[in-house]
């Protein structure tokens, strides 16, 4: 009798959700998957490994609530989930310019497929948009109300315009189907598990410094960026999804308003690594934005969110990660890419 009773004991009813993270084995996605699992959710990570790697989620593969699926979001996906975080898309200029048409397809067809999935399931869906929708901004800092200054046919257009179209699609689904959407505009983010060959400034400078190679300063180095540590970013992302009513759609800027010249970043990296690398000048890439800093008033008021990790603290953690990475066998795998 006892045996029978035990086998019919109802499962503990849980409010935890089944959450799809597209691009989940990339840099930001892998941190998001980790946080969602820590909160007790089930996570389905979908990725085609264009820039992501199994290594980024290797530590999650044995977790009972984690599942990894190889899939390209430009193809329809049939799964059952309660929420969707749509992160799939290469983020660095080197990677998104490698196959511009695929980048556009990932943003646009990927958004259509994920929105279609969300519509069938009536699932809440968050889009990881970007500060690149502001292009080379003529308004500084950039509030969400600014419509941007994007060259529609330049080398960055496949990413910028793809992301702009994805935002349009999200709002069209909202208007037409009343879908619960969240749109987040991410500013430059850095931290452990950035792709070592993505050519982005933080990973480039740290690797160059740690290996005593010249630090490549594009242009005069006086262009500015605002750098957000990945833990802060993920906190903002989860707050937007979880802690706002369905009526709150965004777009919401999430980034660190601390603004630094690229030259100052190089000098800080040199100081923190104790490197002997010299600074060398290289040509400024076409359409490289002159300045960028988020206005985060909306995130502060809506999400009670602001970044907590200073640049030097975040850089120290990222340097420690790349130091260990360069000493590991993984570095050889990436060197081949
Ligand atoms: P990332 O390149 O590390 O991650 C993107 C992930 O998407 C990778 O794992 C990649 O393999 C996957 N992917 C690409 N195309 C796909 C496809 N067609 N189907 C399935 N998976 C695909 O980049 P990240 O920095 O982690 O960026 C994540 C998201 O955040 C992206 O949408 C990016 O546009 C956005 N974002 C990032 C930054 C930043 O500073 N890192 C800034 C603004 C916006
Ligand atoms: N940059 C640089 N040296 C590098 C890589 C990048 O000076 O080795 C500059 C780049 O020209 C840009 C800034 O750093 O002005 C940020 O570049 P990143 O590609 O990281 O981000 P994004 O331009 O997309 O903001």
Short mmCIF file of C-alpha atoms and ligand atoms in Angstrom, two decimals:
data_model
loop_
_atom_site.label_atom_id
_atom_site.label_comp_id
_atom_site.label_asym_id
_atom_site.label_seq_id
_atom_site.Cartn_x
_atom_site.Cartn_y
_atom_site.Cartn_z
CA UNK A 1 0.00 0.00 0.00
CA UNK A 2 2.77 2.33 1.00
CA UNK A 3 4.59 1.54 -2.23
CA UNK A 4 1.49 2.37 -4.29
CA UNK A 5 0.92 5.60 -2.40
CA UNK A 6 4.50 6.66 -2.94
CA UNK A 7 4.30 6.12 -6.66
CA UNK A 8 1.20 8.33 -6.86
CA UNK A 9 2.58 11.18 -4.77
CA UNK A 10 1.86 14.27 -6.86
CA UNK A 11 4.88 16.12 -8.15
CA UNK A 12 5.65 19.35 -6.35
CA UNK A 13 3.84 22.04 -8.29
CA UNK A 14 6.40 24.51 -9.39
CA UNK A 15 6.11 28.01 -10.80
CA UNK A 16 9.33 27.46 -12.66
CA UNK A 17 9.18 27.84 -16.40
CA UNK A 18 10.49 26.16 -19.50
CA UNK A 19 12.56 28.79 -21.27
CA UNK A 20 14.02 28.82 -24.78
CA UNK A 21 17.28 30.74 -25.25
CA UNK A 22 18.29 31.09 -28.89
CA UNK A 23 22.00 31.78 -29.33
CA UNK A 24 22.37 30.24 -25.87
CA UNK A 25 25.87 28.90 -26.42
CA UNK A 26 27.25 32.31 -27.32
CA UNK A 27 28.91 34.78 -24.98
CA UNK A 28 25.85 36.49 -23.43
CA UNK A 29 23.55 33.49 -23.98
CA UNK A 30 25.73 31.14 -21.94
CA UNK A 31 25.61 33.52 -18.94
CA UNK A 32 21.85 33.87 -19.34
CA UNK A 33 21.35 30.07 -19.43
CA UNK A 34 23.40 29.79 -16.23
CA UNK A 35 21.31 32.43 -14.43
CA UNK A 36 18.01 30.91 -15.54
CA UNK A 37 19.09 27.43 -14.37
CA UNK A 38 20.21 28.90 -11.04
CA UNK A 39 16.73 30.37 -10.66
CA UNK A 40 15.27 26.85 -11.05
CA UNK A 41 13.95 27.10 -14.62
CA UNK A 42 14.24 24.52 -17.38
CA UNK A 43 16.38 25.84 -20.22
CA UNK A 44 16.32 24.79 -23.84
CA UNK A 45 19.41 26.25 -25.50
CA UNK A 46 19.22 26.43 -29.29
CA UNK A 47 22.26 27.36 -31.34
CA UNK A 48 23.81 26.65 -34.74
CA UNK A 49 27.34 27.25 -33.34
CA UNK A 50 28.14 29.92 -35.92
CA UNK A 51 30.01 31.91 -33.28
CA UNK A 52 28.98 30.04 -30.15
CA UNK A 53 30.61 26.88 -28.86
CA UNK A 54 29.62 23.83 -26.87
CA UNK A 55 32.54 24.72 -24.60
CA UNK A 56 30.61 27.79 -23.42
CA UNK A 57 27.88 25.57 -21.98
CA UNK A 58 29.97 22.44 -21.29
CA UNK A 59 29.56 23.01 -17.54
CA UNK A 60 25.75 22.97 -17.96
CA UNK A 61 25.41 19.82 -20.09
CA UNK A 62 24.92 17.52 -17.10
CA UNK A 63 22.39 19.80 -15.43
CA UNK A 64 19.04 17.99 -15.27
CA UNK A 65 17.13 21.11 -16.38
CA UNK A 66 19.38 21.92 -19.34
CA UNK A 67 19.01 20.80 -22.93
CA UNK A 68 21.18 21.80 -25.90
CA UNK A 69 19.81 21.62 -29.45
CA UNK A 70 21.70 22.37 -32.67
CA UNK A 71 19.33 24.35 -34.84
CA UNK A 72 19.44 27.35 -37.16
CA UNK A 73 16.74 29.90 -36.27
CA UNK A 74 16.28 30.80 -39.94
CA UNK A 75 14.38 27.47 -40.05
CA UNK A 76 11.07 26.99 -38.22
CA UNK A 77 11.29 25.46 -34.76
CA UNK A 78 8.57 23.40 -33.11
CA UNK A 79 9.04 23.12 -29.34
CA UNK A 80 6.87 23.75 -26.29
CA UNK A 81 8.10 26.53 -24.01
CA UNK A 82 6.69 29.28 -21.77
CA UNK A 83 9.16 32.05 -22.63
CA UNK A 84 11.67 32.89 -25.33
CA UNK A 85 14.86 34.94 -25.17
CA UNK A 86 15.92 35.55 -28.78
CA UNK A 87 19.69 36.12 -28.80
CA UNK A 88 20.73 34.20 -31.92
CA UNK A 89 22.85 36.51 -34.09
CA UNK A 90 26.57 37.11 -34.47
CA UNK A 91 27.39 40.35 -32.65
CA UNK A 92 30.90 41.37 -33.64
CA UNK A 93 31.62 43.23 -36.90
CA UNK A 94 34.14 40.56 -38.04
CA UNK A 95 31.60 37.79 -37.60
CA UNK A 96 28.47 39.51 -38.87
CA UNK A 97 30.30 40.83 -41.94
CA UNK A 98 31.65 37.38 -42.84
CA UNK A 99 28.30 36.35 -44.35
CA UNK A 100 26.12 39.49 -44.52
CA UNK A 101 23.11 37.79 -46.13
CA UNK A 102 23.09 35.07 -43.46
CA UNK A 103 23.29 37.82 -40.80
CA UNK A 104 20.19 39.48 -42.24
CA UNK A 105 18.40 36.13 -42.49
CA UNK A 106 19.27 35.32 -38.89
CA UNK A 107 17.86 38.63 -37.67
CA UNK A 108 14.81 38.76 -39.90
CA UNK A 109 13.82 35.14 -40.63
CA UNK A 110 14.97 34.23 -37.12
CA UNK A 111 12.67 36.88 -35.64
CA UNK A 112 9.75 35.75 -37.82
CA UNK A 113 10.24 32.11 -36.80
CA UNK A 114 10.60 32.87 -33.09
CA UNK A 115 7.64 35.27 -33.15
CA UNK A 116 5.57 32.62 -34.92
CA UNK A 117 6.53 30.13 -32.23
CA UNK A 118 5.67 32.65 -29.50
CA UNK A 119 2.32 33.36 -31.15
CA UNK A 120 1.37 29.67 -31.29
CA UNK A 121 2.31 29.25 -27.63
CA UNK A 122 1.23 32.72 -26.47
CA UNK A 123 4.69 32.87 -24.91
CA UNK A 124 6.44 36.02 -23.77
CA UNK A 125 9.37 36.80 -26.07
CA UNK A 126 12.37 39.07 -25.57
CA UNK A 127 14.47 40.40 -28.42
CA UNK A 128 18.13 41.20 -27.85
CA UNK A 129 18.39 44.30 -29.99
CA UNK A 130 21.35 46.60 -30.05
CA UNK A 131 22.67 50.12 -29.72
CA UNK A 132 23.63 49.69 -33.39
CA UNK A 133 20.03 50.65 -34.24
CA UNK A 134 21.23 54.20 -33.41
CA UNK A 135 24.04 53.88 -35.99
CA UNK A 136 26.56 56.73 -35.78
CA UNK A 137 24.38 58.79 -33.45
CA UNK A 138 23.79 62.51 -33.78
CA UNK A 139 22.15 62.62 -30.35
CA UNK A 140 24.29 61.96 -27.30
CA UNK A 141 23.71 60.08 -25.02
CA UNK A 142 21.15 57.96 -26.86
CA UNK A 143 17.62 57.75 -25.43
CA UNK A 144 15.18 55.12 -26.73
CA UNK A 145 13.19 57.87 -28.47
CA UNK A 146 16.12 58.60 -30.85
CA UNK A 147 15.50 57.05 -34.30
CA UNK A 148 19.15 56.72 -35.23
CA UNK A 149 21.54 57.52 -38.05
CA UNK A 150 22.23 54.30 -39.94
CA UNK A 151 23.84 53.90 -43.36
CA UNK A 152 21.50 51.36 -45.02
CA UNK A 153 24.12 50.11 -47.50
CA UNK A 154 27.36 50.29 -45.51
CA UNK A 155 29.37 47.35 -44.19
CA UNK A 156 27.54 47.43 -40.85
CA UNK A 157 24.10 47.58 -42.47
CA UNK A 158 23.50 43.80 -42.53
CA UNK A 159 23.57 43.85 -38.74
CA UNK A 160 22.10 47.30 -38.01
CA UNK A 161 19.24 47.11 -40.50
CA UNK A 162 18.59 43.42 -39.71
CA UNK A 163 18.19 44.32 -36.05
CA UNK A 164 16.03 47.34 -36.90
CA UNK A 165 13.76 45.15 -39.02
CA UNK A 166 13.58 42.59 -36.20
CA UNK A 167 12.37 45.35 -33.85
CA UNK A 168 9.75 46.33 -36.44
CA UNK A 169 8.60 42.71 -36.62
CA UNK A 170 8.32 42.47 -32.83
CA UNK A 171 6.12 45.56 -32.70
CA UNK A 172 4.05 44.38 -35.68
CA UNK A 173 3.29 41.11 -33.84
CA UNK A 174 2.42 43.13 -30.77
CA UNK A 175 0.02 45.36 -32.71
CA UNK A 176 -1.54 42.62 -34.80
CA UNK A 177 -1.60 39.71 -32.34
CA UNK A 178 -1.24 41.38 -28.94
CA UNK A 179 1.84 39.23 -28.33
CA UNK A 180 3.70 39.94 -25.06
CA UNK A 181 7.02 41.27 -26.38
CA UNK A 182 10.07 42.83 -24.73
CA UNK A 183 12.73 44.65 -26.73
CA UNK A 184 16.07 45.36 -25.14
CA UNK A 185 18.76 47.50 -26.77
CA UNK A 186 22.11 46.17 -25.62
CA UNK A 187 25.18 48.41 -25.56
CA UNK A 188 28.76 47.06 -25.76
CA UNK A 189 29.02 44.16 -23.33
CA UNK A 190 32.13 42.31 -22.22
CA UNK A 191 33.21 39.54 -19.88
CA UNK A 192 34.33 35.92 -19.70
CA UNK A 193 33.46 33.71 -22.70
CA UNK A 194 33.69 36.50 -25.27
CA UNK A 195 34.85 34.89 -28.49
CA UNK A 196 38.65 35.26 -28.51
CA UNK A 197 38.79 35.94 -32.27
CA UNK A 198 35.80 38.24 -32.57
CA UNK A 199 37.95 41.33 -33.11
CA UNK A 200 36.04 43.27 -30.48
CA UNK A 201 37.97 45.88 -28.66
CA UNK A 202 37.94 44.41 -25.14
CA UNK A 203 38.90 40.86 -26.14
CA UNK A 204 41.46 42.14 -28.68
CA UNK A 205 43.21 44.46 -26.22
CA UNK A 206 43.28 41.88 -23.42
CA UNK A 207 44.66 39.09 -25.61
CA UNK A 208 47.18 41.45 -27.20
CA UNK A 209 48.30 42.67 -23.77
CA UNK A 210 48.55 39.18 -22.28
CA UNK A 211 50.62 37.95 -25.21
CA UNK A 212 52.75 41.13 -25.37
CA UNK A 213 51.64 41.90 -28.93
CA UNK A 214 51.01 45.49 -30.08
CA UNK A 215 47.66 46.97 -29.00
CA UNK A 216 45.80 47.91 -32.20
CA UNK A 217 44.22 51.35 -31.84
CA UNK A 218 41.83 52.01 -34.74
CA UNK A 219 41.84 55.66 -35.83
CA UNK A 220 43.05 58.17 -33.25
CA UNK A 221 41.56 56.16 -30.38
CA UNK A 222 39.45 59.15 -29.34
CA UNK A 223 36.16 57.47 -30.32
CA UNK A 224 34.15 56.47 -27.27
CA UNK A 225 32.22 53.44 -26.09
CA UNK A 226 30.42 52.46 -22.88
CA UNK A 227 31.19 48.99 -21.63
CA UNK A 228 28.78 46.89 -19.57
CA UNK A 229 29.93 43.81 -17.66
CA UNK A 230 27.94 40.74 -18.69
CA UNK A 231 26.51 40.00 -15.20
CA UNK A 232 24.94 43.47 -15.07
CA UNK A 233 23.56 43.02 -18.57
CA UNK A 234 21.96 39.66 -17.80
CA UNK A 235 20.40 41.08 -14.64
CA UNK A 236 18.77 43.84 -16.71
CA UNK A 237 17.58 41.32 -19.28
CA UNK A 238 15.91 39.08 -16.70
CA UNK A 239 14.32 42.06 -14.97
CA UNK A 240 12.80 43.26 -18.25
CA UNK A 241 11.36 39.80 -18.92
CA UNK A 242 10.26 38.97 -15.37
CA UNK A 243 9.54 42.08 -13.44
CA UNK A 244 7.51 44.19 -15.81
CA UNK A 245 3.85 43.79 -16.71
CA UNK A 246 3.05 42.53 -20.21
CA UNK A 247 2.08 46.09 -21.16
CA UNK A 248 5.79 47.08 -20.94
CA UNK A 249 7.34 46.34 -24.31
CA UNK A 250 10.40 48.59 -24.41
CA UNK A 251 12.57 49.25 -26.25
CA UNK A 252 14.76 49.67 -23.19
CA UNK A 253 18.45 50.56 -23.30
CA UNK A 254 20.64 48.32 -21.16
CA UNK A 255 24.25 49.33 -20.90
CA UNK A 256 26.75 51.08 -18.72
CA UNK A 257 26.69 54.88 -19.09
CA UNK A 258 30.37 55.19 -18.10
CA UNK A 259 31.97 56.47 -21.32
CA UNK A 260 35.62 55.88 -22.19
CA UNK A 261 37.79 56.64 -25.18
CA UNK A 262 39.28 53.56 -26.81
CA UNK A 263 42.72 54.94 -25.98
CA UNK A 264 41.80 55.12 -22.28
CA UNK A 265 40.57 51.53 -22.46
CA UNK A 266 43.92 50.46 -23.95
CA UNK A 267 45.83 52.25 -21.19
CA UNK A 268 43.69 50.63 -18.47
CA UNK A 269 44.19 47.16 -19.95
CA UNK A 270 47.95 47.75 -20.10
CA UNK A 271 47.98 48.86 -16.47
CA UNK A 272 45.86 45.94 -15.21
CA UNK A 273 47.86 43.30 -17.09
CA UNK A 274 51.27 44.88 -16.46
CA UNK A 275 51.93 44.29 -20.15
CA UNK A 276 54.84 45.75 -22.14
CA UNK A 277 52.78 45.96 -25.36
CA UNK A 278 53.09 49.14 -27.42
CA UNK A 279 50.11 51.04 -28.87
CA UNK A 280 49.98 50.98 -32.69
CA UNK A 281 47.61 52.94 -34.93
CA UNK A 282 45.48 51.16 -37.55
CA UNK A 283 42.91 52.66 -39.98
CA UNK A 284 39.46 53.35 -38.58
CA UNK A 285 36.89 50.91 -40.03
CA UNK A 286 34.21 52.39 -42.34
CA UNK A 287 31.13 53.75 -40.50
CA UNK A 288 32.77 53.24 -37.10
CA UNK A 289 30.54 55.23 -34.69
CA UNK A 290 32.35 58.21 -33.15
CA UNK A 291 30.67 58.01 -29.78
CA UNK A 292 28.20 55.89 -27.93
CA UNK A 293 26.67 56.09 -24.47
CA UNK A 294 23.27 54.86 -23.33
CA UNK A 295 20.72 57.02 -21.63
CA UNK A 296 19.47 54.50 -19.06
CA UNK A 297 16.81 56.65 -17.35
CA UNK A 298 14.09 54.30 -18.60
CA UNK A 299 15.82 51.16 -17.29
CA UNK A 300 16.28 52.88 -13.94
CA UNK A 301 12.64 53.86 -13.62
CA UNK A 302 11.04 50.74 -15.16
CA UNK A 303 13.37 48.03 -13.88
CA UNK A 304 15.05 49.74 -10.94
CA UNK A 305 18.20 48.67 -12.76
CA UNK A 306 21.60 50.20 -13.16
CA UNK A 307 25.02 48.62 -13.59
CA UNK A 308 26.98 47.83 -10.45
CA UNK A 309 30.32 46.66 -11.85
CA UNK A 310 32.92 49.30 -12.62
CA UNK A 311 35.06 48.97 -15.74
CA UNK A 312 38.26 48.18 -13.83
CA UNK A 313 36.56 45.45 -11.80
CA UNK A 314 34.97 43.87 -14.87
CA UNK A 315 38.19 44.10 -16.83
CA UNK A 316 40.09 42.35 -14.02
CA UNK A 317 37.62 39.42 -14.14
CA UNK A 318 37.81 39.27 -17.93
CA UNK A 319 41.61 39.38 -17.89
CA UNK A 320 41.66 36.48 -15.39
CA UNK A 321 39.36 34.50 -17.73
CA UNK A 322 41.51 35.09 -20.83
CA UNK A 323 44.69 34.39 -18.89
CA UNK A 324 43.34 30.93 -17.99
CA UNK A 325 41.88 30.48 -21.47
CA UNK A 326 45.20 31.16 -23.21
CA UNK A 327 46.86 28.52 -21.05
CA UNK A 328 44.18 25.94 -21.91
CA UNK A 329 43.75 23.52 -24.78
CA UNK A 330 40.64 25.44 -25.90
CA UNK A 331 42.87 28.25 -27.17
CA UNK A 332 44.24 25.91 -29.85
CA UNK A 333 40.73 25.05 -31.04
CA UNK A 334 39.87 28.74 -31.46
CA UNK A 335 43.22 29.52 -33.09
CA UNK A 336 42.12 27.28 -35.97
CA UNK A 337 39.00 29.48 -36.60
P1 LIG B 1 27.74 35.67 -29.79
O1 LIG B 1 28.18 35.69 -31.20
O2 LIG B 1 28.70 35.19 -28.76
O3 LIG B 1 26.38 34.86 -29.62
C1 LIG B 1 25.44 34.72 -30.64
C2 LIG B 1 25.00 33.27 -30.67
O4 LIG B 1 24.01 33.09 -31.68
C3 LIG B 1 26.16 32.31 -31.00
O5 LIG B 1 26.15 31.24 -30.10
C4 LIG B 1 25.84 31.85 -32.42
O6 LIG B 1 26.37 30.60 -32.73
C5 LIG B 1 24.34 31.90 -32.42
N1 LIG B 1 23.74 32.04 -33.76
C6 LIG B 1 24.11 32.88 -34.75
N2 LIG B 1 23.32 32.70 -35.83
C7 LIG B 1 22.44 31.73 -35.50
C8 LIG B 1 21.38 31.09 -36.19
N3 LIG B 1 21.06 31.43 -37.44
N4 LIG B 1 20.69 30.11 -35.55
C9 LIG B 1 21.00 29.76 -34.28
N5 LIG B 1 22.00 30.32 -33.58
C10 LIG B 1 22.70 31.31 -34.18
O7 LIG B 1 27.28 37.16 -29.46
P2 LIG B 1 26.79 37.80 -28.09
O8 LIG B 1 27.71 38.93 -27.80
O9 LIG B 1 26.56 36.77 -27.06
O10 LIG B 1 25.39 38.41 -28.56
C11 LIG B 1 24.15 37.85 -28.19
C12 LIG B 1 23.04 38.78 -28.66
O11 LIG B 1 23.17 40.06 -28.05
C13 LIG B 1 23.03 38.99 -30.17
O12 LIG B 1 21.69 39.02 -30.62
C14 LIG B 1 23.64 40.37 -30.32
O13 LIG B 1 23.16 41.03 -31.47
C15 LIG B 1 23.18 41.07 -29.05
N6 LIG B 1 24.09 42.15 -28.68
C16 LIG B 1 25.33 41.90 -28.16
C17 LIG B 1 26.17 42.96 -27.86
C18 LIG B 1 27.54 42.74 -27.26
O14 LIG B 1 28.22 43.72 -26.95
N7 LIG B 1 28.00 41.52 -27.05
C19 LIG B 1 25.76 44.27 -28.09
C20 LIG B 1 24.50 44.48 -28.64
C21 LIG B 1 23.67 43.42 -28.92
N1 LIG B 2 38.78 49.00 -31.95
C1 LIG B 2 40.14 49.29 -31.85
N2 LIG B 2 41.03 48.26 -31.90
C2 LIG B 2 40.64 46.96 -32.01
C3 LIG B 2 39.26 46.66 -32.09
C4 LIG B 2 38.35 47.71 -32.06
O1 LIG B 2 40.52 50.44 -31.72
O2 LIG B 2 41.54 46.08 -32.03
C5 LIG B 2 37.81 50.09 -31.89
C6 LIG B 2 36.76 50.09 -33.00
O3 LIG B 2 37.21 50.79 -34.13
C7 LIG B 2 35.60 50.81 -32.30
C8 LIG B 2 35.74 50.42 -30.84
O4 LIG B 2 37.06 49.93 -30.69
O5 LIG B 2 35.77 52.21 -32.41
C9 LIG B 2 34.76 49.32 -30.43
O6 LIG B 2 34.84 48.27 -31.38
P1 LIG B 2 34.02 46.92 -31.20
O7 LIG B 2 34.17 46.16 -32.47
O8 LIG B 2 34.41 46.26 -29.94
O9 LIG B 2 32.51 47.39 -30.99
P2 LIG B 2 31.50 48.29 -31.86
O10 LIG B 2 32.27 49.11 -32.84
O11 LIG B 2 30.57 47.33 -32.49
O12 LIG B 2 30.88 49.14 -30.83
#
